[in-house]
Amino acid sequence: MTVDVIIPTFLPGPELLQLLQSLLKQTIRPNKIILMNTLTDGCDRRRFEETYGISENISITHIEPSEFDHATTRNQGAKQSSADYMLFCTQDAVPIDNQLIEKLLQHQDDEVVLSYARQIGDPNYPIETLSREFNYPPYAQIKREKDKEKLGIKTIFNSNVCALYNWKVFWELNGFSDYNIFNEDMIYAYCVIKSGYAIAYEADAIVRHSHNYGYKKIFHRYFDQGVSQHMNQAIFKQFSSMNEGKKQAYYILKHLWTQKEYKEIIRFIGQSIAKIAGYQLGLHYQILPNTWCKKLSMNKNFFKE
């Protein structure tokens, strides 16, 4: 049984080195680690390779910013793999122990062909920590198409922050759908359950992963979320997400109030306004000029001139 790891990178912070060092110490060690690095003015090829090429198992491919796409870039990395399984990670997801891959593999069988890890937040960021607690509970779960009435949008919830894919089925389902600004992981998860397979959430496989975005970046991120859901409305209209959003907001506000984090409550309200505004504009991106979309998006190169 072999596992390759695929990590898109863009001006990585110290977490990437921590992630690589952890992967090389796993009880099931990766056969190959494939870094798909997006070049920028602040990224020197030689320095990047010297810093992160810490093992002969690590392969580095550099791409231009205009070539990056969440789905396409990951597919390009997957094409370099011939392992039984592929672990997709983001550059800022750090495993808490050396059993991450082993735990993600334990559910994989003829039915379960996709398993994703639990994320925990940085305690310095209460909103992020509570958001992770809500979306990644401390119990494992197997999800199938029949669960969509009960689970709603959570049926196809999946995160490429850290998720393990069966290589054979990945290509059987044609990989990630190309030209997707966002949600390539959930769109693939939809294909998984529609094809009769199942998805596993493994609560004991844990990575530490947090963002501390300002309002502007949150707005950009949720604009892309809206664009993605509009582009793939045939999928997302099948699942109820409004109730899940309300439950999450209630969960976060309740705990912030209990913890007397009053400044964080104000911050959360501001974040929520940014999310709603960005998302609603993204849903209607087609009526906006292309130049506006580039300014409003986190993934500006998605909108070609």
PDB file of C-alpha atoms in Angstrom:
ATOM      1  CA  MET A   1       0.000   0.000   0.000  1.00  0.00           C
ATOM      2  CA  THR A   2       1.557   3.303  -1.106  1.00  0.00           C
ATOM      3  CA  VAL A   3       0.607   6.932  -0.449  1.00  0.00           C
ATOM      4  CA  ASP A   4       1.748  10.075  -2.251  1.00  0.00           C
ATOM      5  CA  VAL A   5       1.143  13.554  -0.819  1.00  0.00           C
ATOM      6  CA  ILE A   6       0.239  16.529  -3.026  1.00  0.00           C
ATOM      7  CA  ILE A   7       0.602  20.073  -1.668  1.00  0.00           C
ATOM      8  CA  PRO A   8      -0.075  23.268  -3.664  1.00  0.00           C
ATOM      9  CA  THR A   9       2.109  26.084  -2.312  1.00  0.00           C
ATOM     10  CA  PHE A  10       2.113  29.869  -2.566  1.00  0.00           C
ATOM     11  CA  LEU A  11       4.536  31.991  -0.523  1.00  0.00           C
ATOM     12  CA  PRO A  12       4.468  29.412   2.301  1.00  0.00           C
ATOM     13  CA  GLY A  13       5.042  30.261   5.929  1.00  0.00           C
ATOM     14  CA  PRO A  14       6.862  28.159   8.548  1.00  0.00           C
ATOM     15  CA  GLU A  15       3.978  25.668   8.652  1.00  0.00           C
ATOM     16  CA  LEU A  16       5.056  24.076   5.364  1.00  0.00           C
ATOM     17  CA  LEU A  17       8.400  22.968   6.772  1.00  0.00           C
ATOM     18  CA  GLN A  18       6.626  21.640   9.877  1.00  0.00           C
ATOM     19  CA  LEU A  19       4.192  19.746   7.646  1.00  0.00           C
ATOM     20  CA  LEU A  20       6.977  18.198   5.542  1.00  0.00           C
ATOM     21  CA  GLN A  21       8.962  17.160   8.596  1.00  0.00           C
ATOM     22  CA  SER A  22       5.851  15.574  10.115  1.00  0.00           C
ATOM     23  CA  LEU A  23       4.999  13.696   6.916  1.00  0.00           C
ATOM     24  CA  LEU A  24       8.491  12.214   6.784  1.00  0.00           C
ATOM     25  CA  LYS A  25       8.005  10.842  10.327  1.00  0.00           C
ATOM     26  CA  GLN A  26       4.608   9.230   9.743  1.00  0.00           C
ATOM     27  CA  THR A  27       4.069   5.580  10.700  1.00  0.00           C
ATOM     28  CA  ILE A  28       3.030   5.096   7.065  1.00  0.00           C
ATOM     29  CA  ARG A  29       5.624   7.187   5.270  1.00  0.00           C
ATOM     30  CA  PRO A  30       4.701   8.819   1.960  1.00  0.00           C
ATOM     31  CA  ASN A  31       6.181   7.257  -1.146  1.00  0.00           C
ATOM     32  CA  LYS A  32       6.527  10.745  -2.655  1.00  0.00           C
ATOM     33  CA  ILE A  33       5.647  14.308  -1.645  1.00  0.00           C
ATOM     34  CA  ILE A  34       4.704  16.472  -4.629  1.00  0.00           C
ATOM     35  CA  LEU A  35       4.885  20.248  -4.172  1.00  0.00           C
ATOM     36  CA  MET A  36       3.045  22.314  -6.790  1.00  0.00           C
ATOM     37  CA  ASN A  37       4.560  25.741  -6.191  1.00  0.00           C
ATOM     38  CA  THR A  38       3.099  28.936  -7.663  1.00  0.00           C
ATOM     39  CA  LEU A  39       5.879  31.380  -8.502  1.00  0.00           C
ATOM     40  CA  THR A  40       5.680  35.010  -7.405  1.00  0.00           C
ATOM     41  CA  ASP A  41       8.082  37.947  -7.242  1.00  0.00           C
ATOM     42  CA  GLY A  42       8.770  36.970  -3.633  1.00  0.00           C
ATOM     43  CA  CYS A  43       9.514  33.328  -4.441  1.00  0.00           C
ATOM     44  CA  ASP A  44      13.014  32.441  -5.604  1.00  0.00           C
ATOM     45  CA  ARG A  45      13.151  28.976  -7.236  1.00  0.00           C
ATOM     46  CA  ARG A  46      16.579  28.102  -5.868  1.00  0.00           C
ATOM     47  CA  ARG A  47      15.812  29.202  -2.317  1.00  0.00           C
ATOM     48  CA  PHE A  48      12.468  27.411  -2.356  1.00  0.00           C
ATOM     49  CA  GLU A  49      14.096  24.171  -3.485  1.00  0.00           C
ATOM     50  CA  GLU A  50      16.892  24.470  -0.941  1.00  0.00           C
ATOM     51  CA  THR A  51      14.429  25.181   1.883  1.00  0.00           C
ATOM     52  CA  TYR A  52      11.771  22.579   1.108  1.00  0.00           C
ATOM     53  CA  GLY A  53      13.613  19.904  -0.853  1.00  0.00           C
ATOM     54  CA  ILE A  54      14.610  18.330   2.459  1.00  0.00           C
ATOM     55  CA  SER A  55      14.305  14.742   1.249  1.00  0.00           C
ATOM     56  CA  GLU A  56      14.828  12.771  -1.934  1.00  0.00           C
ATOM     57  CA  ASN A  57      11.130  11.866  -1.649  1.00  0.00           C
ATOM     58  CA  ILE A  58      10.125  15.490  -2.329  1.00  0.00           C
ATOM     59  CA  SER A  59       9.353  16.519  -5.903  1.00  0.00           C
ATOM     60  CA  ILE A  60       8.910  20.223  -6.764  1.00  0.00           C
ATOM     61  CA  THR A  61       7.036  21.589  -9.778  1.00  0.00           C
ATOM     62  CA  HIS A  62       6.905  25.356 -10.329  1.00  0.00           C
ATOM     63  CA  ILE A  63       3.976  26.975 -12.144  1.00  0.00           C
ATOM     64  CA  GLU A  64       3.171  30.546 -13.141  1.00  0.00           C
ATOM     65  CA  PRO A  65       0.381  32.409 -11.286  1.00  0.00           C
ATOM     66  CA  SER A  66      -1.701  32.477 -14.475  1.00  0.00           C
ATOM     67  CA  GLU A  67      -1.613  28.671 -14.536  1.00  0.00           C
ATOM     68  CA  PHE A  68      -2.931  28.152 -11.002  1.00  0.00           C
ATOM     69  CA  ASP A  69      -6.410  26.774 -10.501  1.00  0.00           C
ATOM     70  CA  HIS A  70      -7.528  24.924  -7.363  1.00  0.00           C
ATOM     71  CA  ALA A  71      -8.719  21.916  -9.360  1.00  0.00           C
ATOM     72  CA  THR A  72      -6.347  21.909 -12.340  1.00  0.00           C
ATOM     73  CA  THR A  73      -3.187  22.371 -10.259  1.00  0.00           C
ATOM     74  CA  ARG A  74      -4.124  19.499  -7.974  1.00  0.00           C
ATOM     75  CA  ASN A  75      -4.910  17.321 -10.997  1.00  0.00           C
ATOM     76  CA  GLN A  76      -1.460  18.126 -12.372  1.00  0.00           C
ATOM     77  CA  GLY A  77       0.061  16.972  -9.109  1.00  0.00           C
ATOM     78  CA  ALA A  78      -2.082  13.827  -9.134  1.00  0.00           C
ATOM     79  CA  LYS A  79      -0.809  12.973 -12.617  1.00  0.00           C
ATOM     80  CA  GLN A  80       2.672  12.685 -11.106  1.00  0.00           C
ATOM     81  CA  SER A  81       1.429   9.993  -8.724  1.00  0.00           C
ATOM     82  CA  SER A  82       1.022   6.282  -9.246  1.00  0.00           C
ATOM     83  CA  ALA A  83       0.430   5.410  -5.588  1.00  0.00           C
ATOM     84  CA  ASP A  84      -2.576   3.522  -4.249  1.00  0.00           C
ATOM     85  CA  TYR A  85      -3.725   6.630  -2.387  1.00  0.00           C
ATOM     86  CA  MET A  86      -3.135  10.365  -2.638  1.00  0.00           C
ATOM     87  CA  LEU A  87      -3.179  12.704   0.349  1.00  0.00           C
ATOM     88  CA  PHE A  88      -4.004  16.296  -0.581  1.00  0.00           C
ATOM     89  CA  CYS A  89      -2.894  18.897   1.965  1.00  0.00           C
ATOM     90  CA  THR A  90      -2.624  22.652   2.106  1.00  0.00           C
ATOM     91  CA  GLN A  91       0.700  24.232   3.039  1.00  0.00           C
ATOM     92  CA  ASP A  92      -0.544  25.418   6.449  1.00  0.00           C
ATOM     93  CA  ALA A  93      -2.044  22.162   7.783  1.00  0.00           C
ATOM     94  CA  VAL A  94       0.214  20.600  10.427  1.00  0.00           C
ATOM     95  CA  PRO A  95      -0.484  17.068  11.761  1.00  0.00           C
ATOM     96  CA  ILE A  96      -0.541  16.796  15.544  1.00  0.00           C
ATOM     97  CA  ASP A  97       1.045  13.324  15.542  1.00  0.00           C
ATOM     98  CA  ASN A  98       2.786  10.783  13.314  1.00  0.00           C
ATOM     99  CA  GLN A  99      -0.303   8.620  12.734  1.00  0.00           C
ATOM    100  CA  LEU A 100      -2.268  10.944  10.456  1.00  0.00           C
ATOM    101  CA  ILE A 101      -1.938   8.846   7.288  1.00  0.00           C
ATOM    102  CA  GLU A 102      -2.481   5.595   9.160  1.00  0.00           C
ATOM    103  CA  LYS A 103      -5.726   6.900  10.684  1.00  0.00           C
ATOM    104  CA  LEU A 104      -7.036   8.258   7.361  1.00  0.00           C
ATOM    105  CA  LEU A 105      -6.392   4.885   5.732  1.00  0.00           C
ATOM    106  CA  GLN A 106      -8.256   2.832   8.313  1.00  0.00           C
ATOM    107  CA  HIS A 107     -11.727   3.445   6.803  1.00  0.00           C
ATOM    108  CA  GLN A 108     -10.719   3.052   3.173  1.00  0.00           C
ATOM    109  CA  ASP A 109     -12.182  -0.026   1.493  1.00  0.00           C
ATOM    110  CA  ASP A 110     -14.213  -0.932  -1.605  1.00  0.00           C
ATOM    111  CA  GLU A 111     -16.959   1.509  -0.529  1.00  0.00           C
ATOM    112  CA  VAL A 112     -15.117   4.325   1.272  1.00  0.00           C
ATOM    113  CA  VAL A 113     -12.828   5.966  -1.290  1.00  0.00           C
ATOM    114  CA  LEU A 114     -12.358   9.380   0.316  1.00  0.00           C
ATOM    115  CA  SER A 115     -11.519  10.274   3.911  1.00  0.00           C
ATOM    116  CA  TYR A 116     -10.776  13.666   5.394  1.00  0.00           C
ATOM    117  CA  ALA A 117      -9.180  14.804   8.625  1.00  0.00           C
ATOM    118  CA  ARG A 118     -10.370  16.787  11.583  1.00  0.00           C
ATOM    119  CA  GLN A 119      -9.121  20.363  11.836  1.00  0.00           C
ATOM    120  CA  ILE A 120      -8.465  22.175  15.086  1.00  0.00           C
ATOM    121  CA  GLY A 121      -7.888  25.916  15.333  1.00  0.00           C
ATOM    122  CA  ASP A 122      -5.286  28.078  17.002  1.00  0.00           C
ATOM    123  CA  PRO A 123      -6.608  28.944  20.507  1.00  0.00           C
ATOM    124  CA  ASN A 124      -5.364  32.500  19.958  1.00  0.00           C
ATOM    125  CA  TYR A 125      -8.210  32.911  17.442  1.00  0.00           C
ATOM    126  CA  PRO A 126     -11.457  32.032  19.293  1.00  0.00           C
ATOM    127  CA  ILE A 127     -13.765  32.437  16.276  1.00  0.00           C
ATOM    128  CA  GLU A 128     -11.611  30.156  14.132  1.00  0.00           C
ATOM    129  CA  THR A 129     -11.375  27.599  16.924  1.00  0.00           C
ATOM    130  CA  LEU A 130     -15.142  27.512  17.421  1.00  0.00           C
ATOM    131  CA  SER A 131     -15.767  27.336  13.677  1.00  0.00           C
ATOM    132  CA  ARG A 132     -13.465  24.308  13.464  1.00  0.00           C
ATOM    133  CA  GLU A 133     -15.173  22.700  16.473  1.00  0.00           C
ATOM    134  CA  PHE A 134     -18.555  23.041  14.765  1.00  0.00           C
ATOM    135  CA  ASN A 135     -17.464  21.723  11.365  1.00  0.00           C
ATOM    136  CA  TYR A 136     -15.138  19.009  12.672  1.00  0.00           C
ATOM    137  CA  PRO A 137     -16.752  17.247  15.670  1.00  0.00           C
ATOM    138  CA  PRO A 138     -14.862  14.714  17.827  1.00  0.00           C
ATOM    139  CA  TYR A 139     -16.570  11.634  16.350  1.00  0.00           C
ATOM    140  CA  ALA A 140     -16.030   9.791  13.070  1.00  0.00           C
ATOM    141  CA  GLN A 141     -18.738   9.501  10.422  1.00  0.00           C
ATOM    142  CA  ILE A 142     -19.397   7.623   7.166  1.00  0.00           C
ATOM    143  CA  LYS A 143     -21.544   9.545   4.653  1.00  0.00           C
ATOM    144  CA  ARG A 144     -23.523   8.209   1.702  1.00  0.00           C
ATOM    145  CA  GLU A 145     -26.006   9.660  -0.775  1.00  0.00           C
ATOM    146  CA  LYS A 146     -28.950   8.408   1.298  1.00  0.00           C
ATOM    147  CA  ASP A 147     -27.876  10.752   4.122  1.00  0.00           C
ATOM    148  CA  LYS A 148     -28.521  14.001   2.248  1.00  0.00           C
ATOM    149  CA  GLU A 149     -32.013  14.524   3.690  1.00  0.00           C
ATOM    150  CA  LYS A 150     -30.602  14.302   7.198  1.00  0.00           C
ATOM    151  CA  LEU A 151     -27.211  15.969   6.734  1.00  0.00           C
ATOM    152  CA  GLY A 152     -27.945  18.528   4.001  1.00  0.00           C
ATOM    153  CA  ILE A 153     -24.786  20.165   2.665  1.00  0.00           C
ATOM    154  CA  LYS A 154     -22.682  18.256   5.222  1.00  0.00           C
ATOM    155  CA  THR A 155     -23.279  15.118   3.098  1.00  0.00           C
ATOM    156  CA  ILE A 156     -20.701  16.333   0.599  1.00  0.00           C
ATOM    157  CA  PHE A 157     -18.573  18.264   3.064  1.00  0.00           C
ATOM    158  CA  ASN A 158     -14.922  17.480   2.410  1.00  0.00           C
ATOM    159  CA  SER A 159     -11.757  19.534   2.745  1.00  0.00           C
ATOM    160  CA  ASN A 160      -8.532  19.389   0.771  1.00  0.00           C
ATOM    161  CA  VAL A 161      -6.829  20.981   3.748  1.00  0.00           C
ATOM    162  CA  CYS A 162      -6.200  17.301   4.501  1.00  0.00           C
ATOM    163  CA  ALA A 163      -8.006  14.524   2.634  1.00  0.00           C
ATOM    164  CA  LEU A 164      -7.027  11.061   1.362  1.00  0.00           C
ATOM    165  CA  TYR A 165      -8.215   9.826  -2.037  1.00  0.00           C
ATOM    166  CA  ASN A 166      -8.255   6.373  -3.601  1.00  0.00           C
ATOM    167  CA  TRP A 167      -6.051   6.851  -6.711  1.00  0.00           C
ATOM    168  CA  LYS A 168      -7.937   4.383  -8.921  1.00  0.00           C
ATOM    169  CA  VAL A 169     -11.378   5.835  -8.135  1.00  0.00           C
ATOM    170  CA  PHE A 170     -10.067   9.399  -8.389  1.00  0.00           C
ATOM    171  CA  TRP A 171      -9.259   8.862 -12.053  1.00  0.00           C
ATOM    172  CA  GLU A 172     -12.325   6.689 -12.592  1.00  0.00           C
ATOM    173  CA  LEU A 173     -14.323   9.802 -11.638  1.00  0.00           C
ATOM    174  CA  ASN A 174     -12.062  12.024 -13.814  1.00  0.00           C
ATOM    175  CA  GLY A 175     -10.365  13.752 -10.896  1.00  0.00           C
ATOM    176  CA  PHE A 176     -11.288  17.285  -9.886  1.00  0.00           C
ATOM    177  CA  SER A 177     -13.544  19.162 -12.248  1.00  0.00           C
ATOM    178  CA  ASP A 178     -11.252  21.611 -14.078  1.00  0.00           C
ATOM    179  CA  TYR A 179     -11.761  25.369 -14.040  1.00  0.00           C
ATOM    180  CA  ASN A 180     -13.256  25.664 -10.577  1.00  0.00           C
ATOM    181  CA  ILE A 181     -12.543  28.755  -8.535  1.00  0.00           C
ATOM    182  CA  PHE A 182     -13.374  27.017  -5.256  1.00  0.00           C
ATOM    183  CA  ASN A 183     -14.975  23.902  -3.720  1.00  0.00           C
ATOM    184  CA  GLU A 184     -13.185  21.397  -5.958  1.00  0.00           C
ATOM    185  CA  ASP A 185     -13.112  19.062  -2.941  1.00  0.00           C
ATOM    186  CA  MET A 186     -16.876  19.190  -2.304  1.00  0.00           C
ATOM    187  CA  ILE A 187     -17.716  18.886  -6.008  1.00  0.00           C
ATOM    188  CA  TYR A 188     -15.590  15.746  -6.130  1.00  0.00           C
ATOM    189  CA  ALA A 189     -17.286  14.474  -2.954  1.00  0.00           C
ATOM    190  CA  TYR A 190     -20.628  14.862  -4.724  1.00  0.00           C
ATOM    191  CA  CYS A 191     -19.326  12.686  -7.578  1.00  0.00           C
ATOM    192  CA  VAL A 192     -18.217  10.108  -4.993  1.00  0.00           C
ATOM    193  CA  ILE A 193     -21.636   9.649  -3.398  1.00  0.00           C
ATOM    194  CA  LYS A 194     -23.506   9.864  -6.737  1.00  0.00           C
ATOM    195  CA  SER A 195     -21.358   6.980  -7.968  1.00  0.00           C
ATOM    196  CA  GLY A 196     -22.383   4.808  -5.030  1.00  0.00           C
ATOM    197  CA  TYR A 197     -19.226   5.255  -2.966  1.00  0.00           C
ATOM    198  CA  ALA A 198     -18.935   6.662   0.564  1.00  0.00           C
ATOM    199  CA  ILE A 199     -16.962   9.388   2.354  1.00  0.00           C
ATOM    200  CA  ALA A 200     -15.340   8.999   5.770  1.00  0.00           C
ATOM    201  CA  TYR A 201     -14.678  11.763   8.259  1.00  0.00           C
ATOM    202  CA  GLU A 202     -11.923  10.576  10.603  1.00  0.00           C
ATOM    203  CA  ALA A 203     -11.975  12.543  13.861  1.00  0.00           C
ATOM    204  CA  ASP A 204      -8.791  10.967  15.212  1.00  0.00           C
ATOM    205  CA  ALA A 205      -6.735  12.126  12.223  1.00  0.00           C
ATOM    206  CA  ILE A 206      -6.051  15.724  13.250  1.00  0.00           C
ATOM    207  CA  VAL A 207      -4.296  18.719  11.724  1.00  0.00           C
ATOM    208  CA  ARG A 208      -3.876  22.156  13.211  1.00  0.00           C
ATOM    209  CA  HIS A 209      -5.137  24.708  10.707  1.00  0.00           C
ATOM    210  CA  SER A 210      -6.302  28.287  11.223  1.00  0.00           C
ATOM    211  CA  HIS A 211      -6.752  31.517   9.317  1.00  0.00           C
ATOM    212  CA  ASN A 212      -6.782  34.972  10.815  1.00  0.00           C
ATOM    213  CA  TYR A 213      -8.347  36.792   7.882  1.00  0.00           C
ATOM    214  CA  GLY A 214      -9.425  40.411   7.996  1.00  0.00           C
ATOM    215  CA  TYR A 215     -12.829  41.497   6.699  1.00  0.00           C
ATOM    216  CA  LYS A 216     -11.516  42.214   3.206  1.00  0.00           C
ATOM    217  CA  LYS A 217      -9.991  38.774   2.733  1.00  0.00           C
ATOM    218  CA  ILE A 218     -13.105  37.105   4.143  1.00  0.00           C
ATOM    219  CA  PHE A 219     -15.192  39.055   1.643  1.00  0.00           C
ATOM    220  CA  HIS A 220     -12.941  37.892  -1.233  1.00  0.00           C
ATOM    221  CA  ARG A 221     -13.084  34.282  -0.054  1.00  0.00           C
ATOM    222  CA  TYR A 222     -16.872  34.240   0.144  1.00  0.00           C
ATOM    223  CA  PHE A 223     -17.196  35.987  -3.193  1.00  0.00           C
ATOM    224  CA  ASP A 224     -15.349  32.982  -4.644  1.00  0.00           C
ATOM    225  CA  GLN A 225     -17.652  30.697  -2.686  1.00  0.00           C
ATOM    226  CA  GLY A 226     -20.674  32.329  -4.310  1.00  0.00           C
ATOM    227  CA  VAL A 227     -19.087  32.134  -7.781  1.00  0.00           C
ATOM    228  CA  SER A 228     -18.387  28.442  -7.266  1.00  0.00           C
ATOM    229  CA  GLN A 229     -21.919  27.668  -6.122  1.00  0.00           C
ATOM    230  CA  HIS A 230     -23.380  29.578  -9.059  1.00  0.00           C
ATOM    231  CA  MET A 231     -21.136  27.738 -11.525  1.00  0.00           C
ATOM    232  CA  ASN A 232     -22.134  24.415  -9.955  1.00  0.00           C
ATOM    233  CA  GLN A 233     -25.718  25.202  -9.002  1.00  0.00           C
ATOM    234  CA  ALA A 234     -26.953  21.868 -10.364  1.00  0.00           C
ATOM    235  CA  ILE A 235     -25.052  20.303  -7.460  1.00  0.00           C
ATOM    236  CA  PHE A 236     -25.442  22.823  -4.660  1.00  0.00           C
ATOM    237  CA  LYS A 237     -29.172  23.414  -5.161  1.00  0.00           C
ATOM    238  CA  GLN A 238     -29.722  19.791  -4.127  1.00  0.00           C
ATOM    239  CA  PHE A 239     -28.464  20.438  -0.606  1.00  0.00           C
ATOM    240  CA  SER A 240     -29.773  22.717   2.093  1.00  0.00           C
ATOM    241  CA  SER A 241     -27.038  24.940   3.560  1.00  0.00           C
ATOM    242  CA  MET A 242     -28.995  27.801   5.161  1.00  0.00           C
ATOM    243  CA  ASN A 243     -29.872  25.889   8.340  1.00  0.00           C
ATOM    244  CA  GLU A 244     -26.285  24.714   8.733  1.00  0.00           C
ATOM    245  CA  GLY A 245     -25.056  28.312   8.509  1.00  0.00           C
ATOM    246  CA  LYS A 246     -27.548  29.441  11.141  1.00  0.00           C
ATOM    247  CA  LYS A 247     -26.559  26.590  13.461  1.00  0.00           C
ATOM    248  CA  GLN A 248     -22.894  27.483  13.121  1.00  0.00           C
ATOM    249  CA  ALA A 249     -23.508  31.165  13.846  1.00  0.00           C
ATOM    250  CA  TYR A 250     -25.579  30.289  16.931  1.00  0.00           C
ATOM    251  CA  TYR A 251     -22.894  27.863  18.153  1.00  0.00           C
ATOM    252  CA  ILE A 252     -20.124  30.454  17.821  1.00  0.00           C
ATOM    253  CA  LEU A 253     -22.103  33.339  19.345  1.00  0.00           C
ATOM    254  CA  LYS A 254     -23.296  31.210  22.274  1.00  0.00           C
ATOM    255  CA  HIS A 255     -19.775  30.131  23.167  1.00  0.00           C
ATOM    256  CA  LEU A 256     -18.286  33.600  22.725  1.00  0.00           C
ATOM    257  CA  TRP A 257     -20.972  34.994  25.038  1.00  0.00           C
ATOM    258  CA  THR A 258     -20.339  32.273  27.630  1.00  0.00           C
ATOM    259  CA  GLN A 259     -16.609  32.993  27.460  1.00  0.00           C
ATOM    260  CA  LYS A 260     -17.298  36.756  27.736  1.00  0.00           C
ATOM    261  CA  GLU A 261     -15.436  37.385  24.496  1.00  0.00           C
ATOM    262  CA  TYR A 262     -17.450  40.532  23.740  1.00  0.00           C
ATOM    263  CA  LYS A 263     -14.894  42.037  21.339  1.00  0.00           C
ATOM    264  CA  GLU A 264     -14.869  38.757  19.436  1.00  0.00           C
ATOM    265  CA  ILE A 265     -18.674  38.887  19.173  1.00  0.00           C
ATOM    266  CA  ILE A 266     -18.431  42.276  17.454  1.00  0.00           C
ATOM    267  CA  ARG A 267     -15.682  40.893  15.230  1.00  0.00           C
ATOM    268  CA  PHE A 268     -17.795  37.852  14.361  1.00  0.00           C
ATOM    269  CA  ILE A 269     -20.750  40.050  13.400  1.00  0.00           C
ATOM    270  CA  GLY A 270     -18.440  42.045  11.114  1.00  0.00           C
ATOM    271  CA  GLN A 271     -17.085  38.831   9.600  1.00  0.00           C
ATOM    272  CA  SER A 272     -20.627  37.554   9.024  1.00  0.00           C
ATOM    273  CA  ILE A 273     -21.578  40.732   7.172  1.00  0.00           C
ATOM    274  CA  ALA A 274     -18.459  40.383   4.988  1.00  0.00           C
ATOM    275  CA  LYS A 275     -19.301  36.732   4.276  1.00  0.00           C
ATOM    276  CA  ILE A 276     -22.914  37.406   3.324  1.00  0.00           C
ATOM    277  CA  ALA A 277     -22.027  40.400   1.138  1.00  0.00           C
ATOM    278  CA  GLY A 278     -19.237  38.544  -0.646  1.00  0.00           C
ATOM    279  CA  TYR A 279     -21.302  35.401  -1.116  1.00  0.00           C
ATOM    280  CA  GLN A 280     -24.341  37.219  -2.521  1.00  0.00           C
ATOM    281  CA  LEU A 281     -22.209  39.193  -4.979  1.00  0.00           C
ATOM    282  CA  GLY A 282     -20.471  35.974  -6.008  1.00  0.00           C
ATOM    283  CA  LEU A 283     -23.798  34.298  -6.703  1.00  0.00           C
ATOM    284  CA  HIS A 284     -24.522  37.095  -9.202  1.00  0.00           C
ATOM    285  CA  TYR A 285     -21.010  37.499 -10.596  1.00  0.00           C
ATOM    286  CA  GLN A 286     -22.194  37.076 -14.185  1.00  0.00           C
ATOM    287  CA  ILE A 287     -23.906  40.465 -14.171  1.00  0.00           C
ATOM    288  CA  LEU A 288     -20.724  42.181 -12.955  1.00  0.00           C
ATOM    289  CA  PRO A 289     -17.959  43.496 -15.238  1.00  0.00           C
ATOM    290  CA  ASN A 290     -14.967  41.169 -15.433  1.00  0.00           C
ATOM    291  CA  THR A 291     -12.698  43.873 -14.001  1.00  0.00           C
ATOM    292  CA  TRP A 292     -14.936  44.017 -10.909  1.00  0.00           C
ATOM    293  CA  CYS A 293     -14.807  40.246 -10.487  1.00  0.00           C
ATOM    294  CA  LYS A 294     -11.005  40.318 -10.526  1.00  0.00           C
ATOM    295  CA  LYS A 295     -11.003  42.950  -7.782  1.00  0.00           C
ATOM    296  CA  LEU A 296     -13.600  41.130  -5.682  1.00  0.00           C
ATOM    297  CA  SER A 297     -12.049  37.664  -5.956  1.00  0.00           C
ATOM    298  CA  MET A 298      -9.308  36.040  -3.886  1.00  0.00           C
ATOM    299  CA  ASN A 299      -8.304  34.080  -7.017  1.00  0.00           C
ATOM    300  CA  LYS A 300      -7.885  36.990  -9.408  1.00  0.00           C
ATOM    301  CA  ASN A 301      -6.260  34.987 -12.199  1.00  0.00           C
ATOM    302  CA  PHE A 302      -9.448  32.943 -12.536  1.00  0.00           C
ATOM    303  CA  PHE A 303     -11.086  35.876 -14.295  1.00  0.00           C
ATOM    304  CA  LYS A 304      -9.225  36.285 -17.558  1.00  0.00           C
ATOM    305  CA  GLU A 305      -8.932  39.627 -19.321  1.00  0.00           C
TER     306      GLU A 305
END
